[in-house]
Short mmCIF file of N, CA and C in Angstrom, two decimals:
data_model
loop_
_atom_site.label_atom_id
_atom_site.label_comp_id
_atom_site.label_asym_id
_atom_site.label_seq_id
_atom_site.Cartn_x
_atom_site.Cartn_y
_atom_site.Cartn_z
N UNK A 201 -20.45 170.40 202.58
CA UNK A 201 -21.20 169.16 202.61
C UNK A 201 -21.44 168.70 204.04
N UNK A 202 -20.37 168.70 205.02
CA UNK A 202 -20.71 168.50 205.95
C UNK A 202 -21.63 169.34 206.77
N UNK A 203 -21.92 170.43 206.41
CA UNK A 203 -22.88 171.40 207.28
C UNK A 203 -24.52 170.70 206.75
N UNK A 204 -24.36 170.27 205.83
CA UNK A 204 -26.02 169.83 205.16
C UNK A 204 -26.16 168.59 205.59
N UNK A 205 -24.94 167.52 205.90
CA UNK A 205 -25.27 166.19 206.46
C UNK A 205 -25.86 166.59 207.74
N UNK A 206 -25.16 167.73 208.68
CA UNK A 206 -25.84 167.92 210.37
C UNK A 206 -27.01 168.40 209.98
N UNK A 207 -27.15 169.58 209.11
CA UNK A 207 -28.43 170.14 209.27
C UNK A 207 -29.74 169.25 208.86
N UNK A 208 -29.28 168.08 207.58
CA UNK A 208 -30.11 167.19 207.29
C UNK A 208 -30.67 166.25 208.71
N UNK A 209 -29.30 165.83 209.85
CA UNK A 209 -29.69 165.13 211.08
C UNK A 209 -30.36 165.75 211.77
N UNK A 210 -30.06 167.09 212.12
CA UNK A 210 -30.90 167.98 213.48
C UNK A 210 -32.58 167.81 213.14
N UNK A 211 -32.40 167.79 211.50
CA UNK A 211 -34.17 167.89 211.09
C UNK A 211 -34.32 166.76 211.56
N UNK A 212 -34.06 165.12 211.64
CA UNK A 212 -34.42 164.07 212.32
C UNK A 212 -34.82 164.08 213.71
N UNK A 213 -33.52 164.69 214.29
CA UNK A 213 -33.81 164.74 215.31
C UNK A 213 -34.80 165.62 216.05
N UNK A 214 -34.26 166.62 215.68
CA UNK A 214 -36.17 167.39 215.92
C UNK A 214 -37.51 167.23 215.19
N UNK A 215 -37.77 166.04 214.40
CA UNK A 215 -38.54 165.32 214.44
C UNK A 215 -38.94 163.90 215.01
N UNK A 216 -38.17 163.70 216.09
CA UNK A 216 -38.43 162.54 217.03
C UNK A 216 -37.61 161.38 216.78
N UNK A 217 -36.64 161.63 215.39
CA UNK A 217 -36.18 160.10 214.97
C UNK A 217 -35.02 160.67 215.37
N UNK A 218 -33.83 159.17 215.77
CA UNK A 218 -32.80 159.54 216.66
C UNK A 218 -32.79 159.42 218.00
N UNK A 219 -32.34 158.64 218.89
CA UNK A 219 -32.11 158.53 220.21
C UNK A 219 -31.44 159.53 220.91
N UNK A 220 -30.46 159.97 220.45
CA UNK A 220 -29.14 160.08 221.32
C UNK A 220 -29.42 162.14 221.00
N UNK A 221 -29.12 162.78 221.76
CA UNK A 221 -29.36 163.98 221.18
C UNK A 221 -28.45 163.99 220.34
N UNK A 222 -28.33 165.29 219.26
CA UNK A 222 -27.04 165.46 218.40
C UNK A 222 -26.14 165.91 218.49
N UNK A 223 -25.75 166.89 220.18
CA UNK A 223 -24.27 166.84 220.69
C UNK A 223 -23.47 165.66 220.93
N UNK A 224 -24.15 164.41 221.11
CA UNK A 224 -23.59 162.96 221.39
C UNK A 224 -23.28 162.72 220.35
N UNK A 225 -23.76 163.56 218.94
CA UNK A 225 -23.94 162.32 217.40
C UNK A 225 -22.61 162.72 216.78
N UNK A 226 -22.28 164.19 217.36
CA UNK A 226 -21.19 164.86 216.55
C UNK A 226 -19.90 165.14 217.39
N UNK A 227 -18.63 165.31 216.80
CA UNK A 227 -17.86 165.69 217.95
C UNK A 227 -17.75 167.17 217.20
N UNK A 228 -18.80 168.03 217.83
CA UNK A 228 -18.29 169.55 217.47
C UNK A 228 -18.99 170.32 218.04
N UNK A 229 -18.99 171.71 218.15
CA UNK A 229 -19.76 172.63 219.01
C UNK A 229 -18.38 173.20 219.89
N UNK A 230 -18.58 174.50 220.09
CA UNK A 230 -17.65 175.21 220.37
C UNK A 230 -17.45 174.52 221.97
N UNK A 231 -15.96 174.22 222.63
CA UNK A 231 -16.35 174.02 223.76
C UNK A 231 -16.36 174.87 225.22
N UNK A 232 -17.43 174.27 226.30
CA UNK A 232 -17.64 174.72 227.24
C UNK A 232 -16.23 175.30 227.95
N UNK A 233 -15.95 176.49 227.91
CA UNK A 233 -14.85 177.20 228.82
C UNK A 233 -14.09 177.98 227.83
N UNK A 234 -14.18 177.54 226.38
CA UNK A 234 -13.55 178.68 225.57
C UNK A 234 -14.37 180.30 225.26
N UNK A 235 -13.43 180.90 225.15
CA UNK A 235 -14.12 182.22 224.73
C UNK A 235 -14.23 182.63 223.60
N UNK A 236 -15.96 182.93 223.67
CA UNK A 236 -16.42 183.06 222.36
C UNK A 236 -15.99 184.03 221.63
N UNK A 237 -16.15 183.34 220.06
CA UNK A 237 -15.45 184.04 219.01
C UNK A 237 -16.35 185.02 218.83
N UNK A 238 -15.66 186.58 218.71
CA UNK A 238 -16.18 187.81 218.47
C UNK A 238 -16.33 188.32 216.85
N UNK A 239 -17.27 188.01 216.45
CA UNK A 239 -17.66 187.76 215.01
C UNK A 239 -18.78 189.41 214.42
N UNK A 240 -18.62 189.69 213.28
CA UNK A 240 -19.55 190.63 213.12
C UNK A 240 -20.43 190.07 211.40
N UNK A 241 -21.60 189.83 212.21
CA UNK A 241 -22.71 188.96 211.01
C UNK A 241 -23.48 190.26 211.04
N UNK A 242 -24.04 189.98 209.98
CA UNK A 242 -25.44 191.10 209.36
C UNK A 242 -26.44 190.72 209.98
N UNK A 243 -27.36 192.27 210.07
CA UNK A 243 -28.55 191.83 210.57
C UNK A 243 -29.84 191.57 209.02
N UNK A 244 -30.86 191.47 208.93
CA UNK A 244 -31.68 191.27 208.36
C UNK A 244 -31.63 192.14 206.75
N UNK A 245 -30.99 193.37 207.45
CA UNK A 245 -30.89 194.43 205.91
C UNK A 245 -29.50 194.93 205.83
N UNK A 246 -28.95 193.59 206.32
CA UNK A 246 -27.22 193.41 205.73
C UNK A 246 -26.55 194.70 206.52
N UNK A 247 -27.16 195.42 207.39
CA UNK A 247 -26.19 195.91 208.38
C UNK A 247 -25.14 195.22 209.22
N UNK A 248 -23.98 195.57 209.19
CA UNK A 248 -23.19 194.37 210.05
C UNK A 248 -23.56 195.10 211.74
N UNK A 249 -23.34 193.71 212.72
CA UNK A 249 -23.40 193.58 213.57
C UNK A 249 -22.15 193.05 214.27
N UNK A 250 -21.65 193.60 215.32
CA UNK A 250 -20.39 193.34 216.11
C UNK A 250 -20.84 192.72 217.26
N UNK A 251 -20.65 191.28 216.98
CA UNK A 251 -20.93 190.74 218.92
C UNK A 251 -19.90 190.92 219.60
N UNK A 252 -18.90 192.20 219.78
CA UNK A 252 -18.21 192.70 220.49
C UNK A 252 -18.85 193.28 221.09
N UNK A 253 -19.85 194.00 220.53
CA UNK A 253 -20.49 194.73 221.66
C UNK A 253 -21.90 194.50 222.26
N UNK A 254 -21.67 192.57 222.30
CA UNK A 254 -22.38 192.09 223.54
C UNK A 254 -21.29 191.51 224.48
N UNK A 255 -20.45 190.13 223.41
CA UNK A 255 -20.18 190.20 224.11
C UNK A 255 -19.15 189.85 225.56
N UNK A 256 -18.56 189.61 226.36
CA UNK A 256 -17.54 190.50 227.52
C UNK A 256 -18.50 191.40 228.25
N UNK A 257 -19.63 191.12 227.71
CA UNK A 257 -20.27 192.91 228.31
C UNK A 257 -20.91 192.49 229.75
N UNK A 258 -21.90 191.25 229.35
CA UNK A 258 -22.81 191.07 230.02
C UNK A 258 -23.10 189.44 229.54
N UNK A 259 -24.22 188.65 230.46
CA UNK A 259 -24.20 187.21 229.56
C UNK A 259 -24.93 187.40 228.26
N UNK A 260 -24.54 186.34 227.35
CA UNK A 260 -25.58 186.56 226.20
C UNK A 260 -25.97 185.13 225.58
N UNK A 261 -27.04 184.71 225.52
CA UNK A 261 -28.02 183.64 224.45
C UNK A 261 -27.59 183.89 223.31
N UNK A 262 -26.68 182.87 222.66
CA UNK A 262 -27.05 182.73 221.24
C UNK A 262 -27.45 181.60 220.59
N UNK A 263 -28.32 181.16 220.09
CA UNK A 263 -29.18 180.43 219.33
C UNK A 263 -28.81 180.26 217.73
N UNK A 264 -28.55 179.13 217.47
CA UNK A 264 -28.93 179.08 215.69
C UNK A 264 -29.86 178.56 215.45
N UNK A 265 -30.38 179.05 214.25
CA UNK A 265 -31.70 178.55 214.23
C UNK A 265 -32.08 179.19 212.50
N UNK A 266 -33.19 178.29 211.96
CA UNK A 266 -34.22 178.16 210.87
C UNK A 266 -35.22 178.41 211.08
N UNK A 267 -35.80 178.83 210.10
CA UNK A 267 -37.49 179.36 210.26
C UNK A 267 -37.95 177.87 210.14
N UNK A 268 -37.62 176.56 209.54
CA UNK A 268 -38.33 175.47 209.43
C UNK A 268 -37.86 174.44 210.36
N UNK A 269 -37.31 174.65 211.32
CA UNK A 269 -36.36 174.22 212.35
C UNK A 269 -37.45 173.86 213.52
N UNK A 270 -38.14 172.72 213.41
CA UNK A 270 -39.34 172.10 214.35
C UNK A 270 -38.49 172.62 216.11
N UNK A 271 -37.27 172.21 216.30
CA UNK A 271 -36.55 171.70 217.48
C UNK A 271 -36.60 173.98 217.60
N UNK A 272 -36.38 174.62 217.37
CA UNK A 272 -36.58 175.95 217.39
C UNK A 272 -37.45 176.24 217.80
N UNK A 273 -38.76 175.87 217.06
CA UNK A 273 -40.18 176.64 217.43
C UNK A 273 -40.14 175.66 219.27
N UNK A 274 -39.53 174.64 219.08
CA UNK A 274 -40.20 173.77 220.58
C UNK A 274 -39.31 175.03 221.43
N UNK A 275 -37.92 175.91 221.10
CA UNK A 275 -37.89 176.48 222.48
C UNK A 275 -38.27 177.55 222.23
N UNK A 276 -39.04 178.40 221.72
CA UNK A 276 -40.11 179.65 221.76
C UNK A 276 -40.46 179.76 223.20
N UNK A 277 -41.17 179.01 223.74
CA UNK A 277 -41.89 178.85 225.12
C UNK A 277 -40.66 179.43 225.96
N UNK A 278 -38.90 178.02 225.67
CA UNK A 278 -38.15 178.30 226.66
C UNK A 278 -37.73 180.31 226.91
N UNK A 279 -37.29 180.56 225.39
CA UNK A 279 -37.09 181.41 225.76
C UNK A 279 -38.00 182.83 225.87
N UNK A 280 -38.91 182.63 225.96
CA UNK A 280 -39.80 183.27 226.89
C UNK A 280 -39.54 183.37 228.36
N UNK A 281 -39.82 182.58 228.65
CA UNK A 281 -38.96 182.24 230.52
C UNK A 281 -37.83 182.84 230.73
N UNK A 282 -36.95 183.08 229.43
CA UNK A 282 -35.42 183.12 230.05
C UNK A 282 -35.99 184.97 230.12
N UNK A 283 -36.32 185.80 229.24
CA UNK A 283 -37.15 186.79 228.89
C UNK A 283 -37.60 187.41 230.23
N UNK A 284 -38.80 185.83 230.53
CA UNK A 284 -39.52 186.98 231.71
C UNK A 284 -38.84 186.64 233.22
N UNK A 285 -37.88 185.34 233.05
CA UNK A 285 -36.82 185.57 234.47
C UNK A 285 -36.01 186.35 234.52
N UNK A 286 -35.26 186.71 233.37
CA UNK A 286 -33.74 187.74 234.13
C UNK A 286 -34.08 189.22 232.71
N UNK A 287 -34.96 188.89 232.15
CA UNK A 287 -35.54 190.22 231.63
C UNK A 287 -34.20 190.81 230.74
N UNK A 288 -33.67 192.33 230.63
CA UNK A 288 -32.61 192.83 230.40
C UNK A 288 -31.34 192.15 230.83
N UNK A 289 -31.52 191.28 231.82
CA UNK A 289 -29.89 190.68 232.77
C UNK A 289 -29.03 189.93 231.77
N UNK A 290 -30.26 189.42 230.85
CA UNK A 290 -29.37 188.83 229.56
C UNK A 290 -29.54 189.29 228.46
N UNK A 291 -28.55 189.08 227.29
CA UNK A 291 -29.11 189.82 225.95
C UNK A 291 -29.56 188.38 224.96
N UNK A 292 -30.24 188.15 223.98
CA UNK A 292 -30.49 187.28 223.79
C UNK A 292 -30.33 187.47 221.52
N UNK A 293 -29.67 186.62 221.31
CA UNK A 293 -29.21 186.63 220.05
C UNK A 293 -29.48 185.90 219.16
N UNK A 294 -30.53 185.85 218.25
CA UNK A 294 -31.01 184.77 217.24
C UNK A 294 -30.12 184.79 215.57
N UNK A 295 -28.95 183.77 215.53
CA UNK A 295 -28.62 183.52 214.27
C UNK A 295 -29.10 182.77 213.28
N UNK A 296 -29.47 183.33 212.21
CA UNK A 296 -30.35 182.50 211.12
C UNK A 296 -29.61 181.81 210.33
N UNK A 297 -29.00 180.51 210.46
CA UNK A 297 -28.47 179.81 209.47
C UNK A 297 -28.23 179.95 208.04
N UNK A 298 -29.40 180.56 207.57
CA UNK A 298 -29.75 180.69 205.88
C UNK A 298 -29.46 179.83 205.58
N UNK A 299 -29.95 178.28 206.19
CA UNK A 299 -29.80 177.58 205.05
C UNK A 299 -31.52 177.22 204.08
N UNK A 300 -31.55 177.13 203.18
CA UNK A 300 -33.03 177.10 202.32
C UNK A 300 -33.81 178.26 202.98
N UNK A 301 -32.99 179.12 203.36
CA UNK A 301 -34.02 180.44 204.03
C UNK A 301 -33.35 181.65 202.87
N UNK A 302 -34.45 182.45 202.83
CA UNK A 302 -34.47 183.93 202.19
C UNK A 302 -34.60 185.09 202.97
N UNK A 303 -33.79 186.45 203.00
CA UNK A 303 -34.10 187.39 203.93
C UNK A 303 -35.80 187.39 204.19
N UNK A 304 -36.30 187.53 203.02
CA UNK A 304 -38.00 187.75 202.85
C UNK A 304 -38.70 186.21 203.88
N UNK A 305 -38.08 185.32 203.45
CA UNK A 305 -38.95 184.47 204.33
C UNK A 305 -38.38 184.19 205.72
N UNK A 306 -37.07 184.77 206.45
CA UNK A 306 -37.18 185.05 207.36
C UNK A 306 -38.11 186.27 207.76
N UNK A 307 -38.49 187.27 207.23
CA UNK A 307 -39.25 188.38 207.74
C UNK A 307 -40.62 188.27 207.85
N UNK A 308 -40.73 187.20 206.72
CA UNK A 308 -42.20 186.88 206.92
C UNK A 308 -42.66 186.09 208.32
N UNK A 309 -41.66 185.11 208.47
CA UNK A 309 -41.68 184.17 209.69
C UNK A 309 -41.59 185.27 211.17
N UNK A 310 -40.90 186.19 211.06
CA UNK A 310 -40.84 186.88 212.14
C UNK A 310 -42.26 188.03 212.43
N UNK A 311 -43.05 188.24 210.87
CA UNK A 311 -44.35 188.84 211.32
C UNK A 311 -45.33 188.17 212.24
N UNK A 312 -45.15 187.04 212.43
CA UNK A 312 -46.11 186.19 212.56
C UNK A 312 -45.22 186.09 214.06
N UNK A 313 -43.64 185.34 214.62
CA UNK A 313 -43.81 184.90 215.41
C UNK A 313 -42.49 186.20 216.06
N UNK A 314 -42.55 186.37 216.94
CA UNK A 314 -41.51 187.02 217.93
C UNK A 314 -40.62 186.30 218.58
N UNK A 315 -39.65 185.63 218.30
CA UNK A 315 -38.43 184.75 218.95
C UNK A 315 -38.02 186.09 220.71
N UNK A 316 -37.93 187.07 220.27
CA UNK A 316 -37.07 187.42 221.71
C UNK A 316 -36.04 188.28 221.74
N UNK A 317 -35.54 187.57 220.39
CA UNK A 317 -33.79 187.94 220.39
C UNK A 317 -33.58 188.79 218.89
N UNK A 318 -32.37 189.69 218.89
CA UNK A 318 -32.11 190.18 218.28
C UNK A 318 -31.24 189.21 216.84
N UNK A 319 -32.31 189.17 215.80
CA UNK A 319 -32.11 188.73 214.60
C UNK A 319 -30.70 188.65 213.79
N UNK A 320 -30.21 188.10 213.84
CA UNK A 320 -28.85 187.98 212.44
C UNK A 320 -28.78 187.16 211.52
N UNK A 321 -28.46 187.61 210.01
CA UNK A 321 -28.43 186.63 209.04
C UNK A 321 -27.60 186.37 209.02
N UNK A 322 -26.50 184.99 208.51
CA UNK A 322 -24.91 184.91 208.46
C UNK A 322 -25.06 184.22 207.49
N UNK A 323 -24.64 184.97 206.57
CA UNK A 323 -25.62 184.41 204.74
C UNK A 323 -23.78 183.51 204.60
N UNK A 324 -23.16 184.15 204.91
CA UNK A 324 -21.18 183.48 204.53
C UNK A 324 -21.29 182.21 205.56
N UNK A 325 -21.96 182.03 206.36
CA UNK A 325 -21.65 180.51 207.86
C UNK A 325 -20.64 181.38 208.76
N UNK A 326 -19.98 182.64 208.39
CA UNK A 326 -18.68 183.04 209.45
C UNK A 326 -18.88 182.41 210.98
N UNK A 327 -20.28 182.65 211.40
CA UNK A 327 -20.63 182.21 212.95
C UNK A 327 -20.72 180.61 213.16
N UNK A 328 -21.07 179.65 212.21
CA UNK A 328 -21.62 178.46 212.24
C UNK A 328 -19.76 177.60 211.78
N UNK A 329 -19.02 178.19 211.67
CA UNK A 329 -18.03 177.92 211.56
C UNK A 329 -17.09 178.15 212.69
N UNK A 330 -17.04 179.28 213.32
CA UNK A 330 -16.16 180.15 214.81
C UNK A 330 -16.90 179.03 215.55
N UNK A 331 -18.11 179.20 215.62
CA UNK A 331 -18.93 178.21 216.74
C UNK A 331 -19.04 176.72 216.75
N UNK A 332 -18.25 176.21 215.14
CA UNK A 332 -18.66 174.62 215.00
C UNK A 332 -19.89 174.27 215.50
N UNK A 333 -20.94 175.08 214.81
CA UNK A 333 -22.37 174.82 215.23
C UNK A 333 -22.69 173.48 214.43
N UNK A 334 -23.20 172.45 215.29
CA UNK A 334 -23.36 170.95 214.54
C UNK A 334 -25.12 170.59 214.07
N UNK A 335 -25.78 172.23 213.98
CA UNK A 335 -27.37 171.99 213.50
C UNK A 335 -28.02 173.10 213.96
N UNK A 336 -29.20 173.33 213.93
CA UNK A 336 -30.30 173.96 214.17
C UNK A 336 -30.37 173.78 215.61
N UNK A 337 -30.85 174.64 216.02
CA UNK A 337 -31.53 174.42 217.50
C UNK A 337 -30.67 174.89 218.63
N UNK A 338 -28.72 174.84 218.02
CA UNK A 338 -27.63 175.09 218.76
C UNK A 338 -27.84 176.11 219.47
N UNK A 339 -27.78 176.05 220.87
CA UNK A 339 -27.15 177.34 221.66
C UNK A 339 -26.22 177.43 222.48
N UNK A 340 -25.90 178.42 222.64
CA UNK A 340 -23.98 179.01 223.48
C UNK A 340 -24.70 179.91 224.57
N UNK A 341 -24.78 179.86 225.89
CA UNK A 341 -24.47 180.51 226.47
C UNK A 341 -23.06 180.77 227.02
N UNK A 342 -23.08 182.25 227.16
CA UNK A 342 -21.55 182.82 227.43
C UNK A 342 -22.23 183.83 228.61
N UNK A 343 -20.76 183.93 229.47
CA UNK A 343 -21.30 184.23 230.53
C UNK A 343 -20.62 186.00 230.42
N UNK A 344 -20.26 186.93 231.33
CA UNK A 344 -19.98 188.79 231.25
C UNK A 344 -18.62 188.32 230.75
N UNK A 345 -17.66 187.56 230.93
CA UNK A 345 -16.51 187.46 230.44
C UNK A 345 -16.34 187.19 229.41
N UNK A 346 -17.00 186.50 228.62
CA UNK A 346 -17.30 186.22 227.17
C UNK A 346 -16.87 184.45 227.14
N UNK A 347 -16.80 183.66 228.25
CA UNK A 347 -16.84 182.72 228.29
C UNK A 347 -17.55 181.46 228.14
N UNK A 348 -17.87 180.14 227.30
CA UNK A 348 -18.68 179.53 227.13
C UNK A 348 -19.23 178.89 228.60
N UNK A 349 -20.51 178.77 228.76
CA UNK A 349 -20.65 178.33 230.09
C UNK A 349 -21.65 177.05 229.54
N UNK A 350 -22.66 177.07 228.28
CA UNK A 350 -23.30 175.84 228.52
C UNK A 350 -23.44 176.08 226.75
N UNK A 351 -23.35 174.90 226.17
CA UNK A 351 -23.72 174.60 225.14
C UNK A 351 -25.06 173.13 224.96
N UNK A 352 -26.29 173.32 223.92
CA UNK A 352 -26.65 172.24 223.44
C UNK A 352 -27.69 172.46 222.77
N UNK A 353 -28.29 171.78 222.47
CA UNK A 353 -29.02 171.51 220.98
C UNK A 353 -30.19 170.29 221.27
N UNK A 354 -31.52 171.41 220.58
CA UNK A 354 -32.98 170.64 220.14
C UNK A 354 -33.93 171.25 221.44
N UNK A 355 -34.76 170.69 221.29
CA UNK A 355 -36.19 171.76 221.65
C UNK A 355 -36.51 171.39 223.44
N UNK A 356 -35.78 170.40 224.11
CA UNK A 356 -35.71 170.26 225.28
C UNK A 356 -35.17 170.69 225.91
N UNK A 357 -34.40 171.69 225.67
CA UNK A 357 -33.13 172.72 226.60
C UNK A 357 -33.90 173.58 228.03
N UNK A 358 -33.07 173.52 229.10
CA UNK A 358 -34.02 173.95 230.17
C UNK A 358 -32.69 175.67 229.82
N UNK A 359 -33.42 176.46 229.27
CA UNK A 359 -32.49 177.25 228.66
C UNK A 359 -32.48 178.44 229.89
N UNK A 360 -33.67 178.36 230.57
CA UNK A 360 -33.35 179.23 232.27
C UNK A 360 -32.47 178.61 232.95
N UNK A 361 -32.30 177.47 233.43
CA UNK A 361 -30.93 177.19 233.59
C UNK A 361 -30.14 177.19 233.54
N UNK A 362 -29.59 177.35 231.90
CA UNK A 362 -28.19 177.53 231.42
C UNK A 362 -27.69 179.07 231.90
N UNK A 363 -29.12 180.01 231.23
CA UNK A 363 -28.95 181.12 231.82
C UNK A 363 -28.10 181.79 233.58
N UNK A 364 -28.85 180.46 234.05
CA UNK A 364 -28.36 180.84 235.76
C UNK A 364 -26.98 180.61 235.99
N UNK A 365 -26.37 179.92 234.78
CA UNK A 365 -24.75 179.63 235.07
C UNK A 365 -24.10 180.63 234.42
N UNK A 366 -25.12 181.82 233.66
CA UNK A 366 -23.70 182.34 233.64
C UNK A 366 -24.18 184.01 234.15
N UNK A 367 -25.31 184.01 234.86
CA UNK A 367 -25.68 185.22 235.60
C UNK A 367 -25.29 185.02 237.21
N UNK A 368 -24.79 184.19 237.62
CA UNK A 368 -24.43 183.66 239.03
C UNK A 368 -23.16 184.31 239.94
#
C-alpha cells in the first residue's frame, strides 16, 4: 500500500501539483554514501540480470521508471546528454517499476522511444525495496566502488552532473 500511495504522489508531482519535490515529501530513498544493493532483476524476457556485474565495476545510472511516468519522459533529453558526455564512461540502467505496466506495453513503449539504458523488469519490487525507491522518476547514481553518490527524483534532474560526481 505504501508503494501505490508514493507512486500515486510522484504522478502529482510530475504533473506540476506539489511544491516541495518528493525526496522532501518522503523520508526514503537509499542513502547518499551507502553501497548499493547488488540485486539480480529480469530483463524484458525474464532473463535474470546481475547488477554485480555493473556494479563496483565502473559508475552506473539507475533510474526507475514507468512507461506513463510524465516526470520520466521530461528526463529523456537529460539522459541523452549524460549518453553523449561520458558516452561508454557510464553504464546506464532503466528499472521498470511494473506498476499498471505489462511486459508487452513496456515493449511497445520502447518501439517508439529509446531511453538509453539497458531495460529491467522487477515484476517482485526486489529493487524498489533494496533501493527504498519513493516513486517514478528515482535515480541512484553510484560511483566504480559501488557507492551511492547522488540520489533524486522528477524530470528536473541535471543528471550530467550527478554523473560528474561519480566519474571524478
Amino acid at each position: 500500500m505504501r508503494w501505490v500511495r508514493q507512486v500515486a504522489f510522484a504522478g502529482l508531482v510530475g504533473a506540476g501539483v506539489g511544491a516541495a519535490p518528493l525526496a522532501a515529501q518522503f523520508d526514503a530513498g537509499i542513502p547518499v554514501g551507502s553501497k548499493a544493493p547488488v540485486l539480480v532483476i529480469n530483463d524484458l524476457d525474464g532473463k535474470p540480470v546481475d547488477l554485480g556485474a555493473y556494479l563496483g565495476r565502473g559508475p552506473v545510472l539507475i533510474e526507475f521508471w514507468a512507461t506513463w511516468c510524465s516526470s520520466c519522459k521530461a528526463l529523456l533529453p537529460e539522459l541523452a546528454r549524460v549518453r553523449k558526455a561520458f558516452g561508454d564512461k557510464v553504464t546506464l540502467i532503466g528499472i521498470n517499476v511494473t506498476v499498471n505496466e505489462s511486459r508487452e506495453r513496456v515493449r511497445r513503449y520502447l518501439r517508439t522511444v529509446d531511453p538509453g539504458f539497458l531495460v529491467l523488469y522487477d515484476e517482485s519490487g526486489a529493487s524498489t525495496r533494496a533501493y527504498d525507491v519513493p516513486g517514478t522518476s528515482y535515480v541512484v547514481m553510484v560511483d566504480a566502488s559501488g557507492t551511492v553518490v547522488y540520489t533524486g527524483t522528477g524530470g528536473d534532474q541535471d543528471l550530467v552532473a550527478a554523473v560528474r560526481k561519480a566519474v571524478q
